[in-house]
Amino acid sequence: MKRCPICQNVYADESINFCLADGTLLTEETIPTGRETAPPLRQTEVMPSEEIPTLVSPPPQFLRQGYATPEATPKPANRQLLLWLIIGLLLISVIVLAFILLRKGTDEVRVSSDNSNGVNINTRSSSVSTTPMPTATSTPSATPTPTATPTPTPDLSKTRSEIMSVMSGWEESMRRQDLSSNLSFYADRLDSYYQSGSVGKEHVRANRQRIFAIYYSSTNVQLSNISVEVDPSGTRATVSYDNSYNWRGGEKHLVGKTQNKMILSKIGSRWLITSELHLKQLIADRTN
């Protein structure tokens, strides 16, 4: 005996597997044993076998919950198109490779041609140089070597005279407390100025103004033992000298002697001071 789990119809014919009402798969019906009486069964009239209509479509398939029918793997839509694409890529790769190899070979041929031309030129030049010419006129070479311009030898006596003139003018401007004249002997920028290092001309101006303001009566200086050394280029000179000073200003009085050094550079047509340094104290300062 079988029962439909949907409509609860009961079928006594064991050959029927699907419900004739809704197509549901029938389940086996167990007959309870014991004193309990089974509920009355709903009898369904079964048509004769010859009158049972034939199902046109197969019974519906019922799947367990949680399982899905695997989809079929799609096949390539157009294998011929894919094949043509692969062939086209291969042809493009072959053309690019052939172009690279052809260009490389052309460059190698060009380099070898240039090298051979260079060898021929050198050989021709050597043959011309070894063969005596009947006339004094020589054939110019293909690549003439530029002649170096000889560096003019500096006139040391003239250079020392110009530098001594600068030192004399500097000394006189200190005596006369002529600030403008004194600053004219300095470059716009000094590499060293006593303990200050690299400074501009304005720093020298401030130093001179302070000295002239304190020792306003006299700023007498006297240079001696002047030594001038000019470098081979003739554009830079080192001057060492002794500086005896006697400065007065009201009740202030400063007397002493130092050994100093100046470095002068030829800037344009003038020798200008680019460094001024104190070397040592020869006579200690006496101040009032």
C-alpha atoms as a PDB file:
ATOM      1  CA  MET A   1       0.000   0.000   0.000  1.00  0.00           C
ATOM      2  CA  LYS A   2       1.278   3.429  -0.967  1.00  0.00           C
ATOM      3  CA  ARG A   3       0.271   6.945   0.114  1.00  0.00           C
ATOM      4  CA  CYS A   4       0.736  10.368  -1.504  1.00  0.00           C
ATOM      5  CA  PRO A   5       2.466  12.698   1.003  1.00  0.00           C
ATOM      6  CA  ILE A   6       0.713  15.711  -0.555  1.00  0.00           C
ATOM      7  CA  CYS A   7      -2.922  14.841  -1.036  1.00  0.00           C
ATOM      8  CA  GLN A   8      -2.910  11.741   1.277  1.00  0.00           C
ATOM      9  CA  ASN A   9      -4.451   9.525  -1.399  1.00  0.00           C
ATOM     10  CA  VAL A  10      -3.828   5.813  -0.821  1.00  0.00           C
ATOM     11  CA  TYR A  11      -3.151   3.362  -3.624  1.00  0.00           C
ATOM     12  CA  ALA A  12      -3.399  -0.386  -3.137  1.00  0.00           C
ATOM     13  CA  ASP A  13      -1.828  -1.155  -6.505  1.00  0.00           C
ATOM     14  CA  GLU A  14       1.880  -1.654  -5.905  1.00  0.00           C
ATOM     15  CA  SER A  15       2.714  -0.982  -9.536  1.00  0.00           C
ATOM     16  CA  ILE A  16       1.762   2.715  -9.190  1.00  0.00           C
ATOM     17  CA  ASN A  17       4.705   4.864  -8.070  1.00  0.00           C
ATOM     18  CA  PHE A  18       3.376   8.402  -8.665  1.00  0.00           C
ATOM     19  CA  CYS A  19       0.237  10.092  -7.482  1.00  0.00           C
ATOM     20  CA  LEU A  20      -2.326  10.247 -10.235  1.00  0.00           C
ATOM     21  CA  ALA A  21      -3.631  13.534  -8.890  1.00  0.00           C
ATOM     22  CA  ASP A  22      -0.501  15.656  -8.519  1.00  0.00           C
ATOM     23  CA  GLY A  23       2.411  13.440  -9.755  1.00  0.00           C
ATOM     24  CA  THR A  24       4.127  13.235  -6.347  1.00  0.00           C
ATOM     25  CA  LEU A  25       6.334  10.210  -5.637  1.00  0.00           C
ATOM     26  CA  LEU A  26       4.325   7.804  -3.454  1.00  0.00           C
ATOM     27  CA  THR A  27       5.637   6.491  -0.131  1.00  0.00           C
ATOM     28  CA  GLU A  28       5.184   3.051   1.346  1.00  0.00           C
ATOM     29  CA  GLU A  29       2.413   2.978   3.912  1.00  0.00           C
ATOM     30  CA  THR A  30       3.083   0.812   6.976  1.00  0.00           C
ATOM     31  CA  ILE A  31       0.074  -0.884   8.605  1.00  0.00           C
ATOM     32  CA  PRO A  32       0.176  -0.294  12.370  1.00  0.00           C
ATOM     33  CA  THR A  33      -0.054  -3.385  14.595  1.00  0.00           C
ATOM     34  CA  GLY A  34      -1.745  -3.745  17.979  1.00  0.00           C
ATOM     35  CA  ARG A  35      -5.062  -2.793  19.303  1.00  0.00           C
ATOM     36  CA  GLU A  36      -5.071   0.664  17.745  1.00  0.00           C
ATOM     37  CA  THR A  37      -7.282   0.841  14.782  1.00  0.00           C
ATOM     38  CA  ALA A  38      -5.960   2.518  11.687  1.00  0.00           C
ATOM     39  CA  PRO A  39      -7.919   5.436  10.362  1.00  0.00           C
ATOM     40  CA  PRO A  40     -10.228   4.604   7.541  1.00  0.00           C
ATOM     41  CA  LEU A  41      -8.469   4.734   4.242  1.00  0.00           C
ATOM     42  CA  ARG A  42      -9.654   6.956   1.466  1.00  0.00           C
ATOM     43  CA  GLN A  43     -10.432   4.735  -1.431  1.00  0.00           C
ATOM     44  CA  THR A  44      -9.556   6.009  -4.803  1.00  0.00           C
ATOM     45  CA  GLU A  45     -11.092   4.493  -7.809  1.00  0.00           C
ATOM     46  CA  VAL A  46      -8.512   3.086 -10.083  1.00  0.00           C
ATOM     47  CA  MET A  47      -9.260   3.124 -13.764  1.00  0.00           C
ATOM     48  CA  PRO A  48      -8.639  -0.009 -15.761  1.00  0.00           C
ATOM     49  CA  SER A  49      -5.177  -0.288 -17.148  1.00  0.00           C
ATOM     50  CA  GLU A  50      -6.324   0.137 -20.657  1.00  0.00           C
ATOM     51  CA  GLU A  51      -8.055   3.377 -19.769  1.00  0.00           C
ATOM     52  CA  ILE A  52      -5.101   4.966 -17.867  1.00  0.00           C
ATOM     53  CA  PRO A  53      -3.946   7.960 -19.911  1.00  0.00           C
ATOM     54  CA  THR A  54      -0.406   7.864 -21.105  1.00  0.00           C
ATOM     55  CA  LEU A  55       1.827  10.567 -19.677  1.00  0.00           C
ATOM     56  CA  VAL A  56       3.292  12.687 -22.437  1.00  0.00           C
ATOM     57  CA  SER A  57       6.144  14.052 -20.362  1.00  0.00           C
ATOM     58  CA  PRO A  58       8.240  12.177 -17.838  1.00  0.00           C
ATOM     59  CA  PRO A  59       7.330  12.584 -14.193  1.00  0.00           C
ATOM     60  CA  PRO A  60       8.864  15.636 -12.539  1.00  0.00           C
ATOM     61  CA  GLN A  61      12.235  15.178 -11.016  1.00  0.00           C
ATOM     62  CA  PHE A  62      12.525  16.055  -7.369  1.00  0.00           C
ATOM     63  CA  LEU A  63      15.932  16.941  -5.951  1.00  0.00           C
ATOM     64  CA  ARG A  64      17.045  16.863  -2.405  1.00  0.00           C
ATOM     65  CA  GLN A  65      17.356  20.272  -0.748  1.00  0.00           C
ATOM     66  CA  GLY A  66      20.926  21.613  -0.763  1.00  0.00           C
ATOM     67  CA  TYR A  67      21.952  19.981  -4.037  1.00  0.00           C
ATOM     68  CA  ALA A  68      22.018  21.811  -7.361  1.00  0.00           C
ATOM     69  CA  THR A  69      22.238  20.348 -10.793  1.00  0.00           C
ATOM     70  CA  PRO A  70      25.779  21.022 -12.099  1.00  0.00           C
ATOM     71  CA  GLU A  71      25.798  23.255 -15.132  1.00  0.00           C
ATOM     72  CA  ALA A  72      27.410  21.986 -18.239  1.00  0.00           C
ATOM     73  CA  THR A  73      30.740  23.573 -19.076  1.00  0.00           C
ATOM     74  CA  PRO A  74      30.210  25.940 -22.014  1.00  0.00           C
ATOM     75  CA  LYS A  75      32.265  25.159 -25.034  1.00  0.00           C
ATOM     76  CA  PRO A  76      34.098  27.886 -26.978  1.00  0.00           C
ATOM     77  CA  ALA A  77      31.695  29.804 -29.159  1.00  0.00           C
ATOM     78  CA  ASN A  78      33.957  30.029 -32.132  1.00  0.00           C
ATOM     79  CA  ARG A  79      37.142  27.977 -32.148  1.00  0.00           C
ATOM     80  CA  GLN A  80      37.984  29.105 -35.639  1.00  0.00           C
ATOM     81  CA  LEU A  81      38.122  32.785 -34.544  1.00  0.00           C
ATOM     82  CA  LEU A  82      40.436  31.895 -31.631  1.00  0.00           C
ATOM     83  CA  LEU A  83      42.717  29.967 -33.985  1.00  0.00           C
ATOM     84  CA  TRP A  84      42.977  32.956 -36.344  1.00  0.00           C
ATOM     85  CA  LEU A  85      43.834  35.257 -33.431  1.00  0.00           C
ATOM     86  CA  ILE A  86      46.689  32.972 -32.339  1.00  0.00           C
ATOM     87  CA  ILE A  87      48.034  32.789 -35.896  1.00  0.00           C
ATOM     88  CA  GLY A  88      47.888  36.614 -36.197  1.00  0.00           C
ATOM     89  CA  LEU A  89      49.851  37.112 -32.964  1.00  0.00           C
ATOM     90  CA  LEU A  90      52.507  34.660 -34.122  1.00  0.00           C
ATOM     91  CA  LEU A  91      52.871  36.496 -37.451  1.00  0.00           C
ATOM     92  CA  ILE A  92      53.255  39.882 -35.704  1.00  0.00           C
ATOM     93  CA  SER A  93      55.935  38.431 -33.378  1.00  0.00           C
ATOM     94  CA  VAL A  94      57.886  37.035 -36.334  1.00  0.00           C
ATOM     95  CA  ILE A  95      57.739  40.379 -38.204  1.00  0.00           C
ATOM     96  CA  VAL A  96      58.970  42.361 -35.151  1.00  0.00           C
ATOM     97  CA  LEU A  97      61.825  39.912 -34.527  1.00  0.00           C
ATOM     98  CA  ALA A  98      62.887  40.040 -38.174  1.00  0.00           C
ATOM     99  CA  PHE A  99      62.882  43.872 -38.081  1.00  0.00           C
ATOM    100  CA  ILE A 100      65.086  43.937 -34.954  1.00  0.00           C
ATOM    101  CA  LEU A 101      67.571  41.475 -36.439  1.00  0.00           C
ATOM    102  CA  LEU A 102      67.694  43.415 -39.718  1.00  0.00           C
ATOM    103  CA  ARG A 103      68.329  46.726 -37.961  1.00  0.00           C
ATOM    104  CA  LYS A 104      71.052  45.214 -35.774  1.00  0.00           C
ATOM    105  CA  GLY A 105      72.789  43.812 -38.834  1.00  0.00           C
ATOM    106  CA  THR A 106      72.614  47.212 -40.580  1.00  0.00           C
ATOM    107  CA  ASP A 107      74.209  48.935 -37.561  1.00  0.00           C
ATOM    108  CA  GLU A 108      77.027  46.373 -37.460  1.00  0.00           C
ATOM    109  CA  VAL A 109      77.719  46.881 -41.161  1.00  0.00           C
ATOM    110  CA  ARG A 110      77.759  50.676 -40.680  1.00  0.00           C
ATOM    111  CA  VAL A 111      80.205  50.436 -37.737  1.00  0.00           C
ATOM    112  CA  SER A 112      82.527  48.128 -39.649  1.00  0.00           C
ATOM    113  CA  SER A 113      82.400  50.516 -42.625  1.00  0.00           C
ATOM    114  CA  ASP A 114      83.291  53.474 -40.379  1.00  0.00           C
ATOM    115  CA  ASN A 115      86.183  51.530 -38.860  1.00  0.00           C
ATOM    116  CA  SER A 116      87.506  50.610 -42.278  1.00  0.00           C
ATOM    117  CA  ASN A 117      87.296  54.240 -43.407  1.00  0.00           C
ATOM    118  CA  GLY A 118      89.225  55.300 -40.317  1.00  0.00           C
ATOM    119  CA  VAL A 119      91.942  52.788 -41.063  1.00  0.00           C
ATOM    120  CA  ASN A 120      92.208  54.032 -44.640  1.00  0.00           C
ATOM    121  CA  ILE A 121      92.477  57.639 -43.519  1.00  0.00           C
ATOM    122  CA  ASN A 122      95.213  56.838 -41.020  1.00  0.00           C
ATOM    123  CA  THR A 123      97.104  54.818 -43.590  1.00  0.00           C
ATOM    124  CA  ARG A 124      96.850  57.593 -46.125  1.00  0.00           C
ATOM    125  CA  SER A 125      98.034  60.179 -43.610  1.00  0.00           C
ATOM    126  CA  SER A 126     101.034  58.078 -42.595  1.00  0.00           C
ATOM    127  CA  SER A 127     102.009  57.533 -46.207  1.00  0.00           C
ATOM    128  CA  VAL A 128     101.806  61.247 -46.914  1.00  0.00           C
ATOM    129  CA  SER A 129     103.904  62.123 -43.880  1.00  0.00           C
ATOM    130  CA  THR A 130     106.662  59.635 -44.784  1.00  0.00           C
ATOM    131  CA  THR A 131     106.828  60.527 -48.482  1.00  0.00           C
ATOM    132  CA  PRO A 132     108.978  63.632 -49.100  1.00  0.00           C
ATOM    133  CA  MET A 133     107.114  66.347 -50.957  1.00  0.00           C
ATOM    134  CA  PRO A 134     108.772  68.128 -53.845  1.00  0.00           C
ATOM    135  CA  THR A 135     107.507  71.534 -52.669  1.00  0.00           C
ATOM    136  CA  ALA A 136     107.520  73.295 -49.308  1.00  0.00           C
ATOM    137  CA  THR A 137     103.725  73.413 -49.230  1.00  0.00           C
ATOM    138  CA  SER A 138     102.303  70.527 -47.185  1.00  0.00           C
ATOM    139  CA  THR A 139      98.913  68.959 -47.733  1.00  0.00           C
ATOM    140  CA  PRO A 140      96.558  69.884 -44.812  1.00  0.00           C
ATOM    141  CA  SER A 141      95.362  66.898 -42.800  1.00  0.00           C
ATOM    142  CA  ALA A 142      91.698  65.928 -42.648  1.00  0.00           C
ATOM    143  CA  THR A 143      91.362  66.872 -38.962  1.00  0.00           C
ATOM    144  CA  PRO A 144      93.859  69.636 -38.115  1.00  0.00           C
ATOM    145  CA  THR A 145      94.909  69.767 -34.479  1.00  0.00           C
ATOM    146  CA  PRO A 146      94.229  73.205 -32.942  1.00  0.00           C
ATOM    147  CA  THR A 147      97.358  74.963 -31.824  1.00  0.00           C
ATOM    148  CA  ALA A 148      97.365  75.818 -28.140  1.00  0.00           C
ATOM    149  CA  THR A 149      97.698  79.501 -27.418  1.00  0.00           C
ATOM    150  CA  PRO A 150     100.840  80.031 -25.335  1.00  0.00           C
ATOM    151  CA  THR A 151     100.191  81.504 -21.910  1.00  0.00           C
ATOM    152  CA  PRO A 152     101.853  84.875 -21.661  1.00  0.00           C
ATOM    153  CA  THR A 153     104.578  85.021 -19.043  1.00  0.00           C
ATOM    154  CA  PRO A 154     103.633  87.595 -16.407  1.00  0.00           C
ATOM    155  CA  ASP A 155     105.928  90.581 -16.022  1.00  0.00           C
ATOM    156  CA  LEU A 156     106.885  90.095 -12.372  1.00  0.00           C
ATOM    157  CA  SER A 157     108.582  93.451 -12.004  1.00  0.00           C
ATOM    158  CA  LYS A 158     105.514  95.271 -13.336  1.00  0.00           C
ATOM    159  CA  THR A 159     103.202  93.175 -11.158  1.00  0.00           C
ATOM    160  CA  ARG A 160     105.216  93.914  -7.985  1.00  0.00           C
ATOM    161  CA  SER A 161     105.223  97.606  -8.849  1.00  0.00           C
ATOM    162  CA  GLU A 162     101.410  97.614  -9.187  1.00  0.00           C
ATOM    163  CA  ILE A 163     100.977  95.777  -5.894  1.00  0.00           C
ATOM    164  CA  MET A 164     103.361  98.102  -4.049  1.00  0.00           C
ATOM    165  CA  SER A 165     101.306 101.031  -5.384  1.00  0.00           C
ATOM    166  CA  VAL A 166      98.153  99.436  -3.880  1.00  0.00           C
ATOM    167  CA  MET A 167      99.855  98.983  -0.502  1.00  0.00           C
ATOM    168  CA  SER A 168     101.109 102.576  -0.508  1.00  0.00           C
ATOM    169  CA  GLY A 169      97.630 103.911  -1.330  1.00  0.00           C
ATOM    170  CA  TRP A 170      96.051 101.766   1.403  1.00  0.00           C
ATOM    171  CA  GLU A 171      98.581 103.062   3.956  1.00  0.00           C
ATOM    172  CA  GLU A 172      97.955 106.704   2.980  1.00  0.00           C
ATOM    173  CA  SER A 173      94.151 106.304   3.168  1.00  0.00           C
ATOM    174  CA  MET A 174      94.485 104.993   6.738  1.00  0.00           C
ATOM    175  CA  ARG A 175      96.591 107.987   7.753  1.00  0.00           C
ATOM    176  CA  ARG A 176      94.125 110.474   6.231  1.00  0.00           C
ATOM    177  CA  GLN A 177      91.097 108.527   7.549  1.00  0.00           C
ATOM    178  CA  ASP A 178      89.696 108.572   3.992  1.00  0.00           C
ATOM    179  CA  LEU A 179      87.025 105.889   4.238  1.00  0.00           C
ATOM    180  CA  SER A 180      85.988 105.985   0.573  1.00  0.00           C
ATOM    181  CA  SER A 181      89.574 105.744  -0.670  1.00  0.00           C
ATOM    182  CA  ASN A 182      90.400 102.953   1.776  1.00  0.00           C
ATOM    183  CA  LEU A 183      87.389 100.831   0.722  1.00  0.00           C
ATOM    184  CA  SER A 184      88.284 101.237  -2.973  1.00  0.00           C
ATOM    185  CA  PHE A 185      91.247  98.868  -2.438  1.00  0.00           C
ATOM    186  CA  TYR A 186      88.940  95.975  -1.406  1.00  0.00           C
ATOM    187  CA  ALA A 187      86.942  93.532  -3.527  1.00  0.00           C
ATOM    188  CA  ASP A 188      83.180  93.336  -3.068  1.00  0.00           C
ATOM    189  CA  ARG A 189      83.602  89.987  -1.298  1.00  0.00           C
ATOM    190  CA  LEU A 190      86.548  88.885   0.893  1.00  0.00           C
ATOM    191  CA  ASP A 191      87.486  85.257   1.479  1.00  0.00           C
ATOM    192  CA  SER A 192      88.923  86.049   4.934  1.00  0.00           C
ATOM    193  CA  TYR A 193      88.951  89.140   7.137  1.00  0.00           C
ATOM    194  CA  TYR A 194      90.893  88.605  10.390  1.00  0.00           C
ATOM    195  CA  GLN A 195      88.724  86.292  12.547  1.00  0.00           C
ATOM    196  CA  SER A 196      85.466  86.900  10.675  1.00  0.00           C
ATOM    197  CA  GLY A 197      85.998  84.544   7.738  1.00  0.00           C
ATOM    198  CA  SER A 198      84.224  85.345   4.481  1.00  0.00           C
ATOM    199  CA  VAL A 199      82.595  88.811   4.581  1.00  0.00           C
ATOM    200  CA  GLY A 200      81.410  91.522   2.252  1.00  0.00           C
ATOM    201  CA  LYS A 201      82.849  94.988   1.803  1.00  0.00           C
ATOM    202  CA  GLU A 202      80.179  96.417   4.148  1.00  0.00           C
ATOM    203  CA  HIS A 203      81.809  94.536   7.021  1.00  0.00           C
ATOM    204  CA  VAL A 204      85.116  96.290   6.271  1.00  0.00           C
ATOM    205  CA  ARG A 205      83.299  99.624   6.116  1.00  0.00           C
ATOM    206  CA  ALA A 206      81.802  99.106   9.594  1.00  0.00           C
ATOM    207  CA  ASN A 207      85.222  98.193  11.026  1.00  0.00           C
ATOM    208  CA  ARG A 208      86.921 101.257   9.540  1.00  0.00           C
ATOM    209  CA  GLN A 209      84.150 103.603  10.692  1.00  0.00           C
ATOM    210  CA  ARG A 210      84.482 102.326  14.251  1.00  0.00           C
ATOM    211  CA  ILE A 211      88.290 102.824  14.235  1.00  0.00           C
ATOM    212  CA  PHE A 212      88.061 106.326  12.770  1.00  0.00           C
ATOM    213  CA  ALA A 213      85.349 107.259  15.297  1.00  0.00           C
ATOM    214  CA  ILE A 214      87.343 106.101  18.347  1.00  0.00           C
ATOM    215  CA  TYR A 215      90.780 107.314  17.231  1.00  0.00           C
ATOM    216  CA  TYR A 216      89.591 110.434  15.473  1.00  0.00           C
ATOM    217  CA  SER A 217      92.787 112.447  16.121  1.00  0.00           C
ATOM    218  CA  SER A 218      95.236 110.127  14.368  1.00  0.00           C
ATOM    219  CA  THR A 219      95.325 106.676  12.787  1.00  0.00           C
ATOM    220  CA  ASN A 220      98.946 106.702  11.714  1.00  0.00           C
ATOM    221  CA  VAL A 221     100.265 103.424  10.221  1.00  0.00           C
ATOM    222  CA  GLN A 222     103.651 102.576   8.767  1.00  0.00           C
ATOM    223  CA  LEU A 223     104.284  99.466   6.663  1.00  0.00           C
ATOM    224  CA  SER A 224     107.719  97.828   6.537  1.00  0.00           C
ATOM    225  CA  ASN A 225     109.377  94.545   5.493  1.00  0.00           C
ATOM    226  CA  ILE A 226     106.913  94.171   2.637  1.00  0.00           C
ATOM    227  CA  SER A 227     107.241  90.822   0.797  1.00  0.00           C
ATOM    228  CA  VAL A 228     105.333  90.123  -2.455  1.00  0.00           C
ATOM    229  CA  GLU A 229     104.855  86.612  -3.903  1.00  0.00           C
ATOM    230  CA  VAL A 230     103.032  86.290  -7.254  1.00  0.00           C
ATOM    231  CA  ASP A 231     101.620  82.931  -8.381  1.00  0.00           C
ATOM    232  CA  PRO A 232     102.551  81.572 -11.853  1.00  0.00           C
ATOM    233  CA  SER A 233      99.261  82.745 -13.393  1.00  0.00           C
ATOM    234  CA  GLY A 234     100.088  86.341 -12.541  1.00  0.00           C
ATOM    235  CA  THR A 235      96.534  86.947 -11.206  1.00  0.00           C
ATOM    236  CA  ARG A 236      97.041  86.335  -7.478  1.00  0.00           C
ATOM    237  CA  ALA A 237      99.640  87.700  -5.057  1.00  0.00           C
ATOM    238  CA  THR A 238     100.387  87.225  -1.359  1.00  0.00           C
ATOM    239  CA  VAL A 239     101.765  90.238   0.551  1.00  0.00           C
ATOM    240  CA  SER A 240     103.199  89.939   4.066  1.00  0.00           C
ATOM    241  CA  TYR A 241     104.256  93.069   5.978  1.00  0.00           C
ATOM    242  CA  ASP A 242     104.892  94.607   9.397  1.00  0.00           C
ATOM    243  CA  ASN A 243     102.376  97.211  10.509  1.00  0.00           C
ATOM    244  CA  SER A 244     103.420  99.814  13.102  1.00  0.00           C
ATOM    245  CA  TYR A 245     100.432 101.841  14.304  1.00  0.00           C
ATOM    246  CA  ASN A 246      99.990 104.847  16.562  1.00  0.00           C
ATOM    247  CA  TRP A 247      96.363 105.779  16.996  1.00  0.00           C
ATOM    248  CA  ARG A 248      94.981 108.610  19.142  1.00  0.00           C
ATOM    249  CA  GLY A 249      91.547 109.903  19.976  1.00  0.00           C
ATOM    250  CA  GLY A 250      91.162 112.304  22.888  1.00  0.00           C
ATOM    251  CA  GLU A 251      92.271 110.379  25.952  1.00  0.00           C
ATOM    252  CA  LYS A 252      92.478 107.080  24.052  1.00  0.00           C
ATOM    253  CA  HIS A 253      95.877 106.013  22.732  1.00  0.00           C
ATOM    254  CA  LEU A 254      96.856 102.732  21.028  1.00  0.00           C
ATOM    255  CA  VAL A 255     100.434 101.909  20.004  1.00  0.00           C
ATOM    256  CA  GLY A 256     101.805  98.555  18.762  1.00  0.00           C
ATOM    257  CA  LYS A 257     103.257  96.500  15.929  1.00  0.00           C
ATOM    258  CA  THR A 258     101.887  93.393  14.178  1.00  0.00           C
ATOM    259  CA  GLN A 259     102.758  91.142  11.289  1.00  0.00           C
ATOM    260  CA  ASN A 260      99.888  90.900   8.819  1.00  0.00           C
ATOM    261  CA  LYS A 261      99.147  89.313   5.454  1.00  0.00           C
ATOM    262  CA  MET A 262      97.011  90.414   2.524  1.00  0.00           C
ATOM    263  CA  ILE A 263      95.997  88.419  -0.559  1.00  0.00           C
ATOM    264  CA  LEU A 264      95.333  90.454  -3.696  1.00  0.00           C
ATOM    265  CA  SER A 265      93.608  89.220  -6.880  1.00  0.00           C
ATOM    266  CA  LYS A 266      93.679  90.727 -10.364  1.00  0.00           C
ATOM    267  CA  ILE A 267      90.026  91.587 -11.023  1.00  0.00           C
ATOM    268  CA  GLY A 268      89.605  93.251 -14.385  1.00  0.00           C
ATOM    269  CA  SER A 269      92.494  95.713 -14.667  1.00  0.00           C
ATOM    270  CA  ARG A 270      92.955  96.307 -10.911  1.00  0.00           C
ATOM    271  CA  TRP A 271      94.578  94.520  -8.003  1.00  0.00           C
ATOM    272  CA  LEU A 272      92.033  94.275  -5.150  1.00  0.00           C
ATOM    273  CA  ILE A 273      92.348  92.930  -1.593  1.00  0.00           C
ATOM    274  CA  THR A 274      90.446  89.616  -1.192  1.00  0.00           C
ATOM    275  CA  SER A 275      91.872  88.576   2.216  1.00  0.00           C
ATOM    276  CA  GLU A 276      93.365  90.416   5.227  1.00  0.00           C
ATOM    277  CA  LEU A 277      94.808  88.376   8.090  1.00  0.00           C
ATOM    278  CA  HIS A 278      96.700  88.941  11.358  1.00  0.00           C
ATOM    279  CA  LEU A 279      99.734  86.663  11.675  1.00  0.00           C
ATOM    280  CA  LYS A 280     101.317  87.608  15.027  1.00  0.00           C
ATOM    281  CA  GLN A 281     101.907  90.452  17.493  1.00  0.00           C
ATOM    282  CA  LEU A 282     105.431  91.862  17.263  1.00  0.00           C
ATOM    283  CA  ILE A 283     105.096  94.616  19.899  1.00  0.00           C
ATOM    284  CA  ALA A 284     102.380  94.410  22.504  1.00  0.00           C
ATOM    285  CA  ASP A 285      99.712  97.081  22.452  1.00  0.00           C
ATOM    286  CA  ARG A 286     100.101 100.005  24.814  1.00  0.00           C
ATOM    287  CA  THR A 287      96.844 101.725  25.575  1.00  0.00           C
ATOM    288  CA  ASN A 288      95.830 104.693  27.692  1.00  0.00           C
END
